[in-house]
Amino acid sequence: MEKELKTNRRDFLKIFATAGGGLLIGFNWTGCDSPKMKVVSDEEVLNSALNFNSYLSISPTDHVVIFSPNPELGQNIKTSFPMIVAEELDVDWSKVRVQQAFLDTEKYDRQVTGGSGAMPHSWERLRTAGATARQMLMEAAAKRLGVSVSDLKTENGHVIHGSKKLTYGELANEAALIPVPENVKLKNTNDFKIIGTPVKNVDNKAMFTGQPLYGLDIYREGMVHAMIQRPPFGMKLKSVDAEAAKKVKGVKDVLTFKNNVAIVGDSTWPLMKARKQLKVQYEPIDGKLESTAFHNQVFDEMLNTGKGDIKRQDGDVNKAFSSAAKVVKSEYQCPFLSHSPMEPMNFFAHVKADGVELVGPTQTPDRARNAAAEICGVSPDKVTVEMTRLGGGFGRRLRADFVEEAVELSKMLNAPVKLTWSREDDITGGAYRPAVKYRFEAALDRDNKLIGYKLRGVGINAGNCTRENNFPSGSVDNLLIESLEYKSPITTNAWRAPITNFLAFAEQSFLDEVAEAAGKDPVAFRLELLDRAKSNPVGEIHYDIDRMRKVVETVAEKSGWGKKQGVSQGISVYFSHRSYVGQVAEARMVNGAPVLDKIYAVTDCGIVVNPTGADQQVRGGMVDGMGHAMFTNMTFTDGISDQKNFDSYRLIKMKEIPEIETHFIDNGIDPTGLGEPALPPTGGAIANAIYKASGKRVRNQPFMEQEEMKNVKLADPA
Amino acid sequence: MANYKLQINGKSYEVDVDEDTPLLWVLRDNLGLVGTKYSCGIAQCGACTVHINDEAVRSCVLPVSAVKNDKVTTIEGLSENGDHPVQKAWEEVDVAQCGYCQAGQIMTAAAFLKKNPSPSDEEIVDGLNANICRCGTYHRIKEAVKLASAKTK
Ligand code: FES
Ligand code: FES
């Protein structure tokens, strides 16, 4: 950290080159200066701001510019990160303006959005950045007033000595010249004034008035528009007849590269029209094309006879199962899913003689840069990456395939190119959540104690489709977790809460099946297992037993577990991405069908930085988890998905959401991420509640397409 | 190609495009009004919602030739300073996650409230149900519509 801050000092002036230069994404107001005050323009603030470190600049106008390094895709990091810097700087939030930083691997070391990892990674760094600048301001004030630093305090953007008050703006020039202090003191968490208060999204105004913010909003002088027709999975290009397509007015050219057919022109609509005129023929690469029926066969064959990769083995499962009084066995399956963010994939690339300019929505700007450098044969430092706001990501934008396409085209055309994927391209274009099937087996002894547990999973391009150290591992004497993978030409990728987005549903549903077989209450059963893991752990334990216990107990309490008449409750609890979330769903029977009324969620993500943002992330994750568990299906015929747009690729709608009540455990522990952890438990809580209400156990997703769920009506608010 | 005169946000524009060009692409590609979003292109999500006179319309399937003299309002023209009651409610409730769907949600809500200024909860859900939000901000959208309705009273 110390070294990093020193290096950053050398970027003192460099920052203006990146920050000031005609940003398309604009400069974002966070607060509002009071209407009586003169409104200081963004330019004025930026041009006069003095850089203190990678994260912040202070302007003599008293405004503070805080740079947000990580891509913003709706996880609200562009608000929560600056809050942390501002907290330690001790500045009035209404004086803060936030700007998205460009990719800069010298200044920042994890400009990635994925894995809910940014917050734990940056918490200390952001605090130190703010505290360091505050210390420099105090030292400058001490010099000016001829007093000692220990006699000074700060408050709301002022350094205070007795009755004397100096604003940060007045001190900025002098403070920027102070040597960067090595060891700065961080605030006591009890003294936080901004962290822990609900701070509104810094882009609200821009979003709600239609300002250009997203990748698709990029338009540049001389820019060529492009769309690409890609082959189905497992096929390659055989021939193209572009005669008719080229005749569409506004189309400039049709070119092929790497099995792709690209149409370029001067605006988007002619390209969409021309694509319908393209006559493209494909041929299978190795004679075989995959469909859903084939995948189902693969699952069963591999589950029955495939050789599993043993991920964890405790005790002796064979012995446990042969001595069992009762055995419970179930299979759970999920389809592929497209990420389908509302903004389809797109990117702007301009390959020039001396480098490459990239602009657009990416979760991994560094990967985008390296991909461009490789294609163009230049060193990565010749590539600039400007991150726009992302119209959602869900993991799809961790890939750089769409960046590579834009770069290839710009290189071929020798022009700036904006590549746009249509919704159909986005849904059929791959890198899906892998389809997976699990087989669970549990052995109970005569006293209904869980003595054996087996999980065997087959994933299509899933890598390891199990998480061997998840609860209940550690609480069962004999346990075997195996993972198998089938390699398919259908591309897959991390999808919000990778693997656990389905595994959690399966595990939490199965635990309820086991609890029932043991004649135990689902909450009591989980607590019993946690007690066992605590008092007499089996093998390694990778979750914090006390934190998990606390969310189970709290969600049971908040939901009035087991105390409500006429309401069927289902519980689910999950630890993923360093946070703990417990949920209880409630269903009622109406005219013979279960209706989902409400879900309670209790989250332990340590310190809640921004309560309004945290509530959003939990809600959003749950709606996402519910929607895909209930409704969304993706099936394949001959290497291409049958669902191509939102008419058949079914997303959850407003009518279908139950009431959600969120709670957070406030334990003062350093914060962990929230973009993903609330999603995994939701499917399980819902399935368990539906079972309790109707006696129908759904084991496959999407629920609504399963036989058990025919005639079920949802979310009819009470 | 043909020449079309359009009345958008109280201003006149002229564009030279094919008659089947959806209004969405005229707004975005020809006129630089990028607040209106593309997401599905087949009238399934509402991201591209604009007002034609006072009606919420999906601009991705509305050919420019059908607009004629009708008054078009986009998110950029909903209010002069971003202070339409619906915009204010959206800010107050802090509705957005990624924000990409929100211009369409706001335009849909504004047209809806104009027709039904004091909707019941059920009517709000009916009125907004056809707009997809992939981030799942539905609870806050509902709350913001209620707040906007209260603000207009
Ligand atoms: S883009 Fe028009 S409804 Fe989806
Ligand atoms: S806020 Fe992201 S799609 Fe609605």
PDB file of C-alpha atoms in Angstrom, chain A residues 312 469-476 525-554 573-575 578-581 604 665 667 669:
ATOM      1  CA  ARG A 312     -13.738 -34.479  -1.007  1.00  0.00           C
ATOM      2  CA  ASN A 469     -16.537 -27.704   1.211  1.00  0.00           C
ATOM      3  CA  ASN A 470     -20.050 -26.305   1.369  1.00  0.00           C
ATOM      4  CA  PHE A 471     -22.258 -27.001   4.319  1.00  0.00           C
ATOM      5  CA  PRO A 472     -23.126 -29.798   5.259  1.00  0.00           C
ATOM      6  CA  SER A 473     -19.500 -30.859   4.693  1.00  0.00           C
ATOM      7  CA  GLY A 474     -17.848 -30.864   8.078  1.00  0.00           C
ATOM      8  CA  SER A 475     -20.958 -32.122   9.850  1.00  0.00           C
ATOM      9  CA  VAL A 476     -21.215 -35.633   8.366  1.00  0.00           C
ATOM     10  CA  PHE A 525     -32.096 -30.080  11.391  1.00  0.00           C
ATOM     11  CA  ARG A 526     -29.731 -27.439  10.004  1.00  0.00           C
ATOM     12  CA  LEU A 527     -28.902 -26.195  13.493  1.00  0.00           C
ATOM     13  CA  GLU A 528     -28.234 -29.752  14.620  1.00  0.00           C
ATOM     14  CA  LEU A 529     -25.758 -30.209  11.768  1.00  0.00           C
ATOM     15  CA  LEU A 530     -24.076 -26.890  12.547  1.00  0.00           C
ATOM     16  CA  ASP A 531     -23.744 -27.931  16.188  1.00  0.00           C
ATOM     17  CA  ARG A 532     -22.118 -31.144  15.090  1.00  0.00           C
ATOM     18  CA  ALA A 533     -19.686 -29.250  12.834  1.00  0.00           C
ATOM     19  CA  LYS A 534     -18.819 -26.959  15.706  1.00  0.00           C
ATOM     20  CA  SER A 535     -18.412 -29.509  18.494  1.00  0.00           C
ATOM     21  CA  ASN A 536     -16.825 -32.306  16.519  1.00  0.00           C
ATOM     22  CA  PRO A 537     -15.860 -31.143  13.026  1.00  0.00           C
ATOM     23  CA  VAL A 538     -15.210 -33.672  10.291  1.00  0.00           C
ATOM     24  CA  GLY A 539     -12.296 -32.650   8.093  1.00  0.00           C
ATOM     25  CA  GLU A 540     -11.824 -29.025   7.112  1.00  0.00           C
ATOM     26  CA  ILE A 541     -14.515 -26.436   7.666  1.00  0.00           C
ATOM     27  CA  HIS A 542     -14.594 -23.618   5.117  1.00  0.00           C
ATOM     28  CA  TYR A 543     -17.479 -21.564   6.460  1.00  0.00           C
ATOM     29  CA  ASP A 544     -17.898 -19.702   9.706  1.00  0.00           C
ATOM     30  CA  ILE A 545     -20.263 -21.867  11.721  1.00  0.00           C
ATOM     31  CA  ASP A 546     -21.317 -19.085  14.078  1.00  0.00           C
ATOM     32  CA  ARG A 547     -22.120 -16.644  11.303  1.00  0.00           C
ATOM     33  CA  MET A 548     -24.162 -19.260   9.480  1.00  0.00           C
ATOM     34  CA  ARG A 549     -25.991 -20.213  12.671  1.00  0.00           C
ATOM     35  CA  LYS A 550     -26.774 -16.575  13.308  1.00  0.00           C
ATOM     36  CA  VAL A 551     -28.436 -16.038   9.914  1.00  0.00           C
ATOM     37  CA  VAL A 552     -30.463 -19.239  10.315  1.00  0.00           C
ATOM     38  CA  GLU A 553     -31.654 -18.199  13.751  1.00  0.00           C
ATOM     39  CA  THR A 554     -32.344 -14.624  12.706  1.00  0.00           C
ATOM     40  CA  VAL A 573     -29.296 -20.825   3.959  1.00  0.00           C
ATOM     41  CA  TYR A 574     -26.153 -20.344   1.984  1.00  0.00           C
ATOM     42  CA  PHE A 575     -22.592 -19.137   2.264  1.00  0.00           C
ATOM     43  CA  ARG A 578     -17.779 -14.620   1.607  1.00  0.00           C
ATOM     44  CA  SER A 579     -21.302 -13.600   2.699  1.00  0.00           C
ATOM     45  CA  TYR A 580     -24.040 -15.542   4.518  1.00  0.00           C
ATOM     46  CA  VAL A 581     -27.680 -15.352   3.526  1.00  0.00           C
ATOM     47  CA  ASP A 604     -24.421 -11.162   6.916  1.00  0.00           C
ATOM     48  CA  ILE A 665     -26.690  -8.662  10.660  1.00  0.00           C
ATOM     49  CA  ASN A 667     -21.489  -7.324  13.324  1.00  0.00           C
ATOM     50  CA  ILE A 669     -16.775  -7.289  10.454  1.00  0.00           C
TER      51      ILE A 669
END
